Coordinates of C-alpha atoms in Angstrom, one line a residue:
M1 CA 84.9 111.8 -0.6
Y2 CA 86.0 113.7 -3.9
E3 CA 82.4 113.5 -5.7
D4 CA 83.9 113.4 -9.3
G5 CA 83.6 109.9 -8.4
T6 CA 87.5 108.1 -8.4
G7 CA 86.3 107.2 -5.0
L8 CA 89.4 109.5 -3.9
L9 CA 89.1 111.4 0.0
T10 CA 89.3 114.9 0.6
I11 CA 91.3 115.9 4.0
G12 CA 88.2 116.3 5.9
A13 CA 86.1 113.0 4.6
L14 CA 89.8 111.3 5.8
A15 CA 89.6 113.2 8.9
R16 CA 86.0 112.3 9.5
L17 CA 86.4 108.7 8.5
T18 CA 89.5 107.9 11.4
G19 CA 89.0 110.8 13.7
V20 CA 92.8 112.2 12.8
P21 CA 92.5 116.3 13.0
V22 CA 92.9 117.9 9.8
K23 CA 95.5 120.0 11.0
T24 CA 97.0 116.6 11.7
I25 CA 96.7 115.1 8.7
R26 CA 98.3 118.2 6.8
N27 CA 101.0 118.4 9.4
W28 CA 101.9 114.7 8.6
S29 CA 101.5 115.1 4.5
D30 CA 103.9 117.4 4.4
Q31 CA 106.3 115.4 6.6
D32 CA 106.0 113.0 3.6
L33 CA 104.2 110.2 6.0
L34 CA 101.0 110.7 4.1
P35 CA 101.2 111.9 0.5
P36 CA 98.4 113.2 -1.3
A37 CA 97.6 110.6 -4.7
A38 CA 95.8 113.8 -6.3
R39 CA 95.2 117.5 -5.9
T40 CA 91.5 118.9 -7.0
P41 CA 92.1 121.5 -9.4
A42 CA 92.0 124.6 -6.3
G43 CA 94.9 122.6 -5.1
Y44 CA 93.4 120.6 -2.4
R45 CA 94.9 117.3 -1.3
L46 CA 92.9 113.8 -2.4
Y47 CA 93.8 111.0 -0.8
G48 CA 93.9 106.7 -2.3
P49 CA 91.6 104.4 -0.7
A50 CA 95.0 103.2 1.1
A51 CA 95.1 106.7 3.1
P52 CA 93.2 105.2 6.3
A53 CA 95.0 102.1 7.1
R54 CA 98.3 103.9 6.7
L55 CA 97.1 106.9 8.6
E56 CA 96.5 104.2 11.2
L57 CA 99.6 103.2 11.4
V58 CA 101.3 106.2 11.5
R59 CA 99.2 107.4 14.8
S60 CA 99.8 104.1 16.3
L61 CA 103.5 104.7 15.9
R62 CA 103.4 108.1 17.4
D63 CA 101.2 106.9 20.1
L64 CA 104.1 104.7 21.2
G65 CA 106.5 107.5 21.1
I66 CA 107.8 106.5 17.7
G67 CA 109.6 110.1 16.3
L68 CA 108.5 111.3 12.7
A69 CA 111.8 110.2 10.9
A70 CA 111.7 106.8 12.4
I71 CA 107.9 106.4 11.1
R72 CA 109.1 107.3 7.3
A73 CA 112.0 105.1 7.4
V74 CA 109.3 102.5 8.1
L75 CA 107.0 103.5 5.5
H76 CA 109.3 103.9 3.0
R77 CA 110.8 100.2 3.8
E78 CA 114.3 102.0 4.9
R79 CA 113.3 99.6 8.3
T80 CA 110.8 96.7 9.2
I81 CA 108.3 98.0 12.2
A82 CA 110.4 94.9 14.3
E83 CA 113.2 96.5 14.3
T84 CA 111.9 100.2 15.0
A85 CA 109.9 99.0 17.7
G86 CA 112.4 97.7 19.5
Q87 CA 114.7 100.7 19.4
G88 CA 111.5 102.3 20.7
A89 CA 110.9 100.4 23.1
D90 CA 115.3 100.4 24.3
A91 CA 114.5 104.3 24.3
L92 CA 111.4 104.1 25.8
D93 CA 112.7 102.1 29.0
A94 CA 115.6 104.8 29.5
R95 CA 113.2 107.3 29.7
I96 CA 111.4 105.0 32.0
R97 CA 114.4 104.7 34.4
T98 CA 114.6 108.7 34.2
L99 CA 111.4 108.8 35.1
R100 CA 111.7 106.8 37.9
L101 CA 114.9 108.2 39.1
R102 CA 113.5 111.7 39.1
R103 CA 109.9 110.2 40.9
A104 CA 112.4 108.3 43.7
V105 CA 114.6 111.5 43.9
L106 CA 111.6 113.2 44.5
R107 CA 110.3 110.7 47.3
A108 CA 113.5 111.0 49.2
V109 CA 113.5 114.5 49.3
A110 CA 109.9 114.7 50.5
L111 CA 110.9 111.6 52.9
R112 CA 113.8 113.3 54.5
G113 CA 113.0 117.7 54.3
S114 CA 116.2 117.9 52.3
A115 CA 116.4 121.7 52.1
A116 CA 116.8 123.7 48.9
E117 CA 121.0 123.1 48.3
E118 CA 120.6 119.2 48.8
L119 CA 118.0 118.9 45.9
P120 CA 121.2 120.0 43.2
H121 CA 123.1 117.9 44.2
M122 CA 121.2 114.5 44.9
T123 CA 119.6 114.8 41.8
E124 CA 123.1 115.0 40.1
L125 CA 123.9 112.0 41.8
A126 CA 121.0 110.4 40.6
R127 CA 121.7 110.9 37.2
L128 CA 125.4 109.5 36.9
S129 CA 125.2 106.2 34.8
D130 CA 126.5 103.0 36.3
R131 CA 130.1 103.2 34.9
E132 CA 130.0 106.3 37.1
R133 CA 128.9 105.4 40.2
R134 CA 131.2 102.1 40.0
R135 CA 134.2 105.2 39.6
I136 CA 133.2 106.4 43.1
I137 CA 133.7 103.2 44.4
T138 CA 136.7 102.4 43.2
D139 CA 138.5 105.1 43.6
L140 CA 137.5 104.6 46.8
V141 CA 139.4 101.4 47.2
E142 CA 142.2 102.0 45.2
D143 CA 142.7 105.5 47.2
A144 CA 142.3 103.5 50.6
L145 CA 144.6 100.8 49.8
D146 CA 147.4 102.4 47.7
G147 CA 150.2 100.1 48.4
V148 CA 148.7 97.5 50.6
P149 CA 149.2 93.9 49.8
A150 CA 145.6 92.4 49.8
P151 CA 144.4 91.4 46.7
A152 CA 141.5 89.9 48.4
Y153 CA 140.7 92.5 50.2
R154 CA 140.4 94.8 47.5
S155 CA 139.3 92.2 45.8
G156 CA 136.2 91.8 47.7
L157 CA 135.5 95.6 48.4
L158 CA 135.3 96.0 44.5
A159 CA 133.2 93.2 43.7
A160 CA 130.0 94.8 46.0
V161 CA 130.3 98.1 44.1
P162 CA 126.9 99.3 44.1
D163 CA 124.3 98.8 41.2
L164 CA 121.3 101.1 42.2
P165 CA 118.5 99.3 40.5
D166 CA 116.7 100.4 37.4
D167 CA 112.8 101.4 39.9
P168 CA 114.9 102.7 43.1
T169 CA 113.2 103.3 46.0
P170 CA 113.5 106.7 47.9
E171 CA 115.0 104.3 50.3
Q172 CA 117.6 103.6 47.8
I173 CA 118.3 106.7 46.3
D174 CA 118.5 108.2 50.2
A175 CA 121.2 105.7 51.0
W176 CA 123.3 105.9 47.5
T177 CA 123.5 109.3 48.2
A178 CA 124.7 108.8 51.8
L179 CA 126.9 106.4 50.6
A180 CA 128.3 109.3 48.3
A181 CA 128.6 111.5 51.2
L182 CA 130.5 108.6 53.3
V183 CA 133.1 107.6 50.6
R184 CA 134.5 111.2 50.7
E185 CA 135.1 110.8 54.5
P186 CA 138.9 110.4 55.7
E187 CA 137.7 108.4 58.7
L188 CA 135.8 105.8 56.3
R189 CA 139.7 105.5 54.1
A190 CA 141.8 105.5 57.3
A191 CA 139.7 102.6 58.2
L192 CA 139.4 100.6 55.2
R193 CA 143.4 100.5 55.1
R194 CA 143.8 99.5 58.9
L195 CA 141.9 96.4 57.8
A196 CA 143.1 96.0 54.9
E197 CA 146.5 96.1 56.4
Y198 CA 145.4 93.7 58.8
S199 CA 144.4 90.6 56.3
A200 CA 147.8 91.6 54.1
R201 CA 149.7 90.9 57.9
T202 CA 147.7 88.0 58.7
A203 CA 147.0 85.8 55.7
P204 CA 149.2 87.0 53.6
E205 CA 148.5 86.4 49.5
G206 CA 150.3 84.4 46.8
E207 CA 151.2 81.9 50.2
A208 CA 150.8 78.3 48.6
R209 CA 148.4 76.8 50.5
P210 CA 149.1 72.9 52.4
A211 CA 147.4 69.7 51.2
G212 CA 144.7 68.9 53.1
E213 CA 143.4 72.6 53.6
P214 CA 139.8 73.4 53.7
D215 CA 139.1 75.7 50.9
P216 CA 139.1 79.1 51.0
A217 CA 135.4 79.3 49.9
G218 CA 134.7 76.5 53.0
Q219 CA 137.0 78.7 55.2
E220 CA 134.6 81.9 54.7
R221 CA 131.8 80.0 54.7
A222 CA 132.4 78.9 58.3
A223 CA 133.8 82.4 59.3
V224 CA 130.2 83.7 58.5
R225 CA 129.2 80.9 60.6
V226 CA 131.2 81.5 63.7
A227 CA 130.5 85.5 62.7
E228 CA 127.2 84.6 63.5
L229 CA 127.7 82.7 66.5
M230 CA 128.7 85.3 68.2
R231 CA 127.2 87.6 67.7
E232 CA 123.5 85.3 69.3
R233 CA 126.1 84.2 72.0
G234 CA 126.7 87.8 72.9
E235 CA 123.0 89.4 72.8
A236 CA 122.0 86.0 75.1
A237 CA 124.9 87.0 77.5
V238 CA 123.5 90.7 77.4
A239 CA 120.0 89.8 77.4
A240 CA 120.9 87.1 80.5
G241 CA 122.7 90.2 82.4
I242 CA 126.4 88.1 82.5
A243 CA 129.3 90.4 82.7
P244 CA 131.3 90.3 80.4
D245 CA 134.1 89.7 83.3
S246 CA 131.9 87.7 85.1
P247 CA 133.0 83.6 85.7
A248 CA 129.5 83.1 83.8
A249 CA 130.9 85.0 80.9
G250 CA 134.3 81.9 81.0
P251 CA 132.3 79.1 79.0
V252 CA 130.4 81.4 76.8
V253 CA 134.6 82.9 75.3
A254 CA 135.2 79.3 75.4
E255 CA 133.0 78.2 73.4
L256 CA 133.0 80.9 70.9
V257 CA 137.2 80.5 70.5
A258 CA 137.1 76.3 69.4
A259 CA 134.4 77.7 67.0
W260 CA 137.1 80.5 65.9
I261 CA 140.2 78.3 65.9
P262 CA 139.4 76.3 62.7
T263 CA 138.8 79.0 60.6
Q264 CA 142.2 80.4 61.0
A265 CA 143.5 77.3 59.0
G266 CA 145.3 79.4 56.3
T267 CA 146.1 82.6 58.1
A268 CA 149.6 83.4 58.9
D269 CA 151.1 80.9 62.3
P270 CA 147.6 79.9 63.4
P271 CA 146.6 78.8 66.4
A272 CA 146.4 75.3 67.2
E273 CA 144.6 75.4 70.9
D274 CA 142.4 78.1 73.1
G275 CA 145.3 79.9 75.1
P276 CA 146.8 83.7 75.5
R277 CA 147.8 83.3 72.3
A278 CA 144.5 82.5 70.3
R279 CA 142.5 84.7 72.8
G280 CA 144.7 87.8 72.0
R281 CA 144.6 86.6 68.5
L282 CA 140.5 86.7 68.4
L283 CA 140.7 90.0 70.5
E284 CA 143.1 91.9 68.1
Q285 CA 140.6 90.6 65.5
L286 CA 137.6 91.7 66.6
E287 CA 139.0 95.2 68.0
T288 CA 140.4 95.2 63.9
A289 CA 136.9 94.7 62.7
T290 CA 135.3 97.4 65.0
E291 CA 134.5 100.3 62.4
P292 CA 131.7 102.1 63.1
A293 CA 132.6 103.8 59.6
V294 CA 133.1 100.4 57.6
E295 CA 129.9 98.5 59.0
R296 CA 127.5 101.9 57.7
Y297 CA 129.3 101.7 54.5
W298 CA 128.3 97.6 54.1
Q299 CA 124.9 98.9 55.5
L300 CA 124.7 101.7 53.1
V301 CA 125.8 99.5 50.1
C302 CA 123.4 96.3 50.8
T303 CA 120.6 99.4 51.6
V304 CA 121.4 101.2 47.8
T305 CA 121.7 97.0 46.4
G306 CA 118.7 95.4 47.8
R307 CA 120.5 93.0 49.3
P308 CA 119.6 91.8 53.3
A309 CA 121.6 93.9 55.7
P310 CA 124.7 92.4 58.0
P311 CA 123.4 92.2 62.0
R312 CA 124.8 94.6 63.7
W313 CA 127.6 93.8 65.6
G314 CA 127.8 96.6 68.0
I315 CA 126.3 94.9 71.3
A316 CA 127.7 91.2 70.6
G317 CA 130.7 92.9 69.0
A318 CA 131.7 95.3 72.6
W319 CA 130.4 92.1 75.1
T320 CA 132.7 89.4 73.1
T321 CA 135.9 91.7 73.0
A322 CA 135.4 92.9 76.8
A323 CA 134.5 89.0 77.5
L324 CA 138.2 88.5 76.2
R325 CA 139.5 91.4 77.5
A326 CA 138.6 90.0 80.8
H327 CA 139.5 86.5 80.1
R328 CA 143.7 86.0 78.8
R329 CA 143.9 82.5 79.7
P330 CA 141.2 79.4 79.1
Y331 CA 139.1 79.0 82.6
R332 CA 140.5 75.9 84.6
L333 CA 138.2 75.1 87.0
D334 CA 138.9 74.4 90.0
R335 CA 136.8 71.7 91.4
S336 CA 137.4 72.9 95.0
A337 CA 135.2 75.7 94.5
F338 CA 132.5 73.4 94.6
E339 CA 133.8 71.7 97.5
G340 CA 132.5 72.5 101.2
T341 CA 129.4 73.4 100.5
D342 CA 127.0 72.1 102.7
P343 CA 123.4 72.0 102.1
D344 CA 122.6 72.2 105.4
R345 CA 124.2 75.0 106.4
V346 CA 123.5 77.5 103.1
L347 CA 120.6 76.7 103.4
H348 CA 120.2 78.2 107.3
A349 CA 122.0 80.9 105.5
Y350 CA 120.0 81.4 102.7
A351 CA 116.9 81.7 104.9
Q352 CA 119.2 84.0 107.8
V353 CA 119.5 86.1 105.1
I354 CA 116.3 87.1 103.8
R355 CA 115.3 87.4 106.9
D356 CA 117.6 90.4 108.1
V357 CA 118.0 91.8 103.8
G358 CA 113.8 91.7 104.2
A359 CA 113.6 93.5 107.0
L360 CA 115.7 96.7 105.6
V361 CA 113.5 95.8 102.3
A362 CA 110.6 96.7 104.0
A363 CA 112.0 99.5 105.9
V364 CA 112.8 101.3 102.3
P365 CA 109.7 104.0 102.2
P366 CA 108.6 105.1 98.8
E367 CA 110.4 108.6 98.7
D368 CA 113.6 106.8 99.1
L369 CA 113.2 104.4 95.6
A370 CA 115.0 107.2 93.9
L371 CA 118.4 107.6 96.3
P372 CA 121.0 106.9 94.7
T373 CA 123.0 103.1 95.6
P374 CA 127.3 102.1 96.0
C375 CA 126.1 99.7 92.4
A376 CA 127.3 102.3 89.6
G377 CA 124.2 103.6 88.0
W378 CA 121.6 102.0 89.7
N379 CA 119.0 103.2 92.5
V380 CA 117.3 101.9 95.3
R381 CA 114.6 101.1 93.1
Q382 CA 117.2 99.4 90.4
L383 CA 118.8 97.3 93.3
L384 CA 115.6 96.1 94.7
D385 CA 114.5 94.8 91.0
H386 CA 118.0 93.3 90.4
M387 CA 117.8 91.3 94.3
V388 CA 114.2 90.4 93.7
W389 CA 115.9 89.0 90.1
E390 CA 118.3 86.9 91.6
N391 CA 115.7 85.2 94.0
L392 CA 113.4 84.1 90.8
M393 CA 116.0 83.1 88.6
A394 CA 118.1 80.8 91.2
A395 CA 114.3 79.3 91.5
S396 CA 113.8 78.9 88.2
I397 CA 116.8 77.1 87.6
A398 CA 116.1 75.1 90.3
E399 CA 112.5 74.4 88.5
G400 CA 114.7 73.5 85.7
T401 CA 112.9 76.3 83.5
P402 CA 115.7 79.1 84.1
R403 CA 113.8 82.7 83.4
D404 CA 115.7 85.2 80.4
D405 CA 113.7 88.9 81.1
P406 CA 116.2 90.6 83.6
A407 CA 115.8 93.3 81.6
A408 CA 112.0 93.4 82.8
D409 CA 110.2 95.3 85.7
H410 CA 110.5 92.4 88.8
L411 CA 109.4 94.8 91.3
G412 CA 105.9 96.3 90.3
D413 CA 104.4 99.2 92.4
D414 CA 105.0 96.8 95.6
H415 CA 108.8 96.6 96.9
R416 CA 108.5 94.8 99.7
A417 CA 105.7 92.3 98.5
A418 CA 107.7 91.2 95.5
F419 CA 110.6 90.4 97.6
E420 CA 108.8 89.2 100.4
D421 CA 107.5 86.6 97.2
S422 CA 110.4 86.1 95.2
A423 CA 112.6 84.9 98.7
R424 CA 109.1 82.3 99.4
A425 CA 109.4 80.9 95.7
A426 CA 112.7 80.5 96.2
L427 CA 113.0 78.8 99.4
A428 CA 110.2 76.6 98.2
A429 CA 112.0 76.1 94.7
F430 CA 115.1 74.8 96.6
T431 CA 114.1 72.6 99.7
G432 CA 110.7 71.1 97.1
S433 CA 112.9 70.6 93.9
G434 CA 116.1 68.5 95.2
M435 CA 118.3 71.2 94.0
L436 CA 120.6 71.7 97.0
H437 CA 121.3 67.8 96.4
R438 CA 121.9 68.4 92.3
T439 CA 124.0 69.3 90.0
F440 CA 124.3 72.1 87.2
G441 CA 125.5 73.1 83.9
P442 CA 128.5 71.4 81.8
Y443 CA 130.8 71.4 84.7
E444 CA 128.2 69.9 87.1
A445 CA 127.9 73.0 89.8
P446 CA 126.4 71.5 93.2
G447 CA 123.3 73.0 93.1
A448 CA 123.5 74.1 97.1
M449 CA 126.9 76.1 95.4
L450 CA 124.4 77.6 93.0
V451 CA 122.4 79.0 96.2
Q452 CA 125.3 79.5 98.0
Q453 CA 126.3 82.4 94.9
V454 CA 122.4 83.6 96.2
V455 CA 123.1 84.2 99.8
V456 CA 126.3 86.4 98.5
E457 CA 124.6 88.3 96.5
L458 CA 122.0 89.3 98.8
L459 CA 123.9 89.8 101.3
A460 CA 126.6 92.5 99.6
H461 CA 123.1 94.0 97.8
G462 CA 122.0 94.0 101.3
W463 CA 124.7 96.2 102.6
D464 CA 124.9 98.4 99.0
L465 CA 120.6 99.0 100.1
A466 CA 121.8 100.1 104.0
R467 CA 124.7 102.4 102.3
A468 CA 122.2 103.9 100.4
T469 CA 119.5 104.0 103.3
G470 CA 121.2 105.3 106.3
A471 CA 120.3 101.9 107.7
P472 CA 122.8 99.5 109.4
T473 CA 125.3 98.2 107.3
A474 CA 125.7 94.1 109.2
P475 CA 122.4 92.2 107.7
A476 CA 122.7 88.3 109.0
T477 CA 125.7 88.9 111.6
R478 CA 125.1 85.2 112.2
V479 CA 126.3 83.6 109.0
A480 CA 128.5 87.1 107.4
E481 CA 132.0 85.2 108.0
E482 CA 131.1 81.9 106.2
T483 CA 129.5 83.8 103.6
L484 CA 132.7 86.0 103.0
A485 CA 134.4 82.7 103.2
A486 CA 132.0 81.5 100.7
A487 CA 132.4 84.4 98.7
R488 CA 136.7 84.3 98.3
R489 CA 136.1 80.2 97.7
I490 CA 134.0 80.9 94.7
Y491 CA 134.7 84.7 92.9
G492 CA 138.5 84.5 93.9
G493 CA 139.5 84.0 90.8
A494 CA 137.0 86.2 88.9
P495 CA 138.9 89.1 87.0
R496 CA 139.2 92.4 88.9
T497 CA 138.6 95.8 87.0
E498 CA 136.8 99.0 88.1
G499 CA 133.7 99.8 86.7
A500 CA 133.4 96.2 86.4
S501 CA 131.1 93.1 87.9
F502 CA 134.1 92.6 90.2
A503 CA 136.4 95.6 91.1
P504 CA 139.5 95.3 93.2
E505 CA 139.3 94.3 96.6
R506 CA 139.3 97.6 99.2
P507 CA 140.8 98.1 102.5
V508 CA 138.8 97.7 105.2
P509 CA 139.6 99.7 108.7
P510 CA 139.7 97.5 112.1
G511 CA 137.2 95.6 113.5
A512 CA 135.3 96.0 110.4
S513 CA 131.8 93.2 110.3
A514 CA 132.6 90.4 108.3
T515 CA 129.3 92.3 106.3
D516 CA 131.7 94.9 105.1
R517 CA 134.4 92.3 104.8
L518 CA 132.7 90.8 102.4
A519 CA 131.2 94.2 100.5
A520 CA 135.6 95.4 100.5
F521 CA 136.3 91.8 98.9
L522 CA 133.6 92.4 96.3
G523 CA 135.1 95.9 95.8
R524 CA 132.6 98.1 97.9
D525 CA 134.1 100.6 99.7
P526 CA 133.5 100.4 103.5
A527 CA 135.4 103.1 104.2
R528 CA 133.6 106.0 102.1
P529 CA 130.5 107.8 103.9
S530 CA 127.3 106.7 103.6
R531 CA 124.6 108.5 100.9
R532 CA 123.2 109.0 104.2
P533 CA 123.1 109.8 107.3
A534 CA 122.4 106.7 109.8
R535 CA 118.8 107.1 110.8
T536 CA 118.1 108.0 114.3
A537 CA 117.6 105.7 116.9
G538 CA 114.0 104.2 117.6
K539 CA 112.8 105.6 114.4
R540 CA 110.5 103.4 112.6
A541 CA 110.3 103.6 108.6
G542 CA 108.1 102.3 106.4

């Protein structure tokens, strides 16, 4: 305090009272934020009783990041504290967003190990405004769909333009960088255009909707449900080992087509029932929608915006399209395939096959497990694992608890014991559960016929095993003829394509055994030389 009795404060006293450095007080005084009340005869500044409170206000506003000009306006009553605080908060929000973007870019660079030349590009993309980011996507859509009359498809793309959140994660920055690169790719533009052209061709815009037709929003929800059903059924079929061109795929295809037909009510010339036209339309739709670049686009958009990513269609889509190609027409159940299956004869045939094929399995030494087999892509070990699976699966069906682990290892360390145990379990299930005299599935297939299918499978794979290891290829000769007849009855109408579950039937040389003819009927080539020389007579294996 100045010693003239006026109660004025020297700059040093004010600094001691408030804790603000003398240099700072002098600077703020020069900026007209804290004008002195008087001066000493020597010219030193003196401050009045209100100076400490005013100084605290200035310091508080500065601590909050408010500029000197804005503080001066508040002190001179040109602007209220509330107005200044609001503007300061807005500025701070922008600053925080910028800092968060910088942090996210740095984290993304650190996570992906970006090269030095990538950093400027990533930083530039992150600095773009929402409007500039939207412009990148709208330019893509307008360019890709130029001249295509598909306004609904165009609107859907534009409605999903991604905006980065205020506090993006490194993954979102990384996805935005990848998305900005993807939109420059001609492949994406071409794919989007193909989808738009398909949309324009199959669902003309502007066409009046007949009375009673489902509303577009309802149809869209139904389409989403059908897509999810297709994904679930396709993945389940793959997990269960159902080949898309096998008879077992027929009911799955029928279910999917039946669920899909109602979603086409608003399209041009919609199919009314399951048939070649409906299946051809669905196949075309799936083939058109299978665009990897577009799937990648939507995955990135969802990552950028934080929305759940759509399920990947790859595995299920490949299975469903392959099944539709193989089953161009609805499966018409030929119940004659169910006839002529004598449960006692089937049980006898199974016992004969597991005895003779089991002897082949027992003769396989461990060093032969890696040998290739006539089954494409399978070595001996994989073939044996599948044969064990056939037994286990049949037993589980008999017991009412079908297995769903075809990809598991069913062989273990002892392939002989694994086959023997699985055959013993299956035989017990067939006789103990009454399976041979029951029916199964939506078509009420006789249990005896399901066992007959196992007999066909095991005998055919026994032939594969014999060809792979050089053993004689005529096991179970006493039941081979009736097994061949059963195979023709059961699989005679199955689709036949190269590399599929059922390749075209092969010719057989004169005098071929029934087992060779069975192999030829199922697409094997008995005339092709064995992959391994025949074992010498009298040689004992294993």
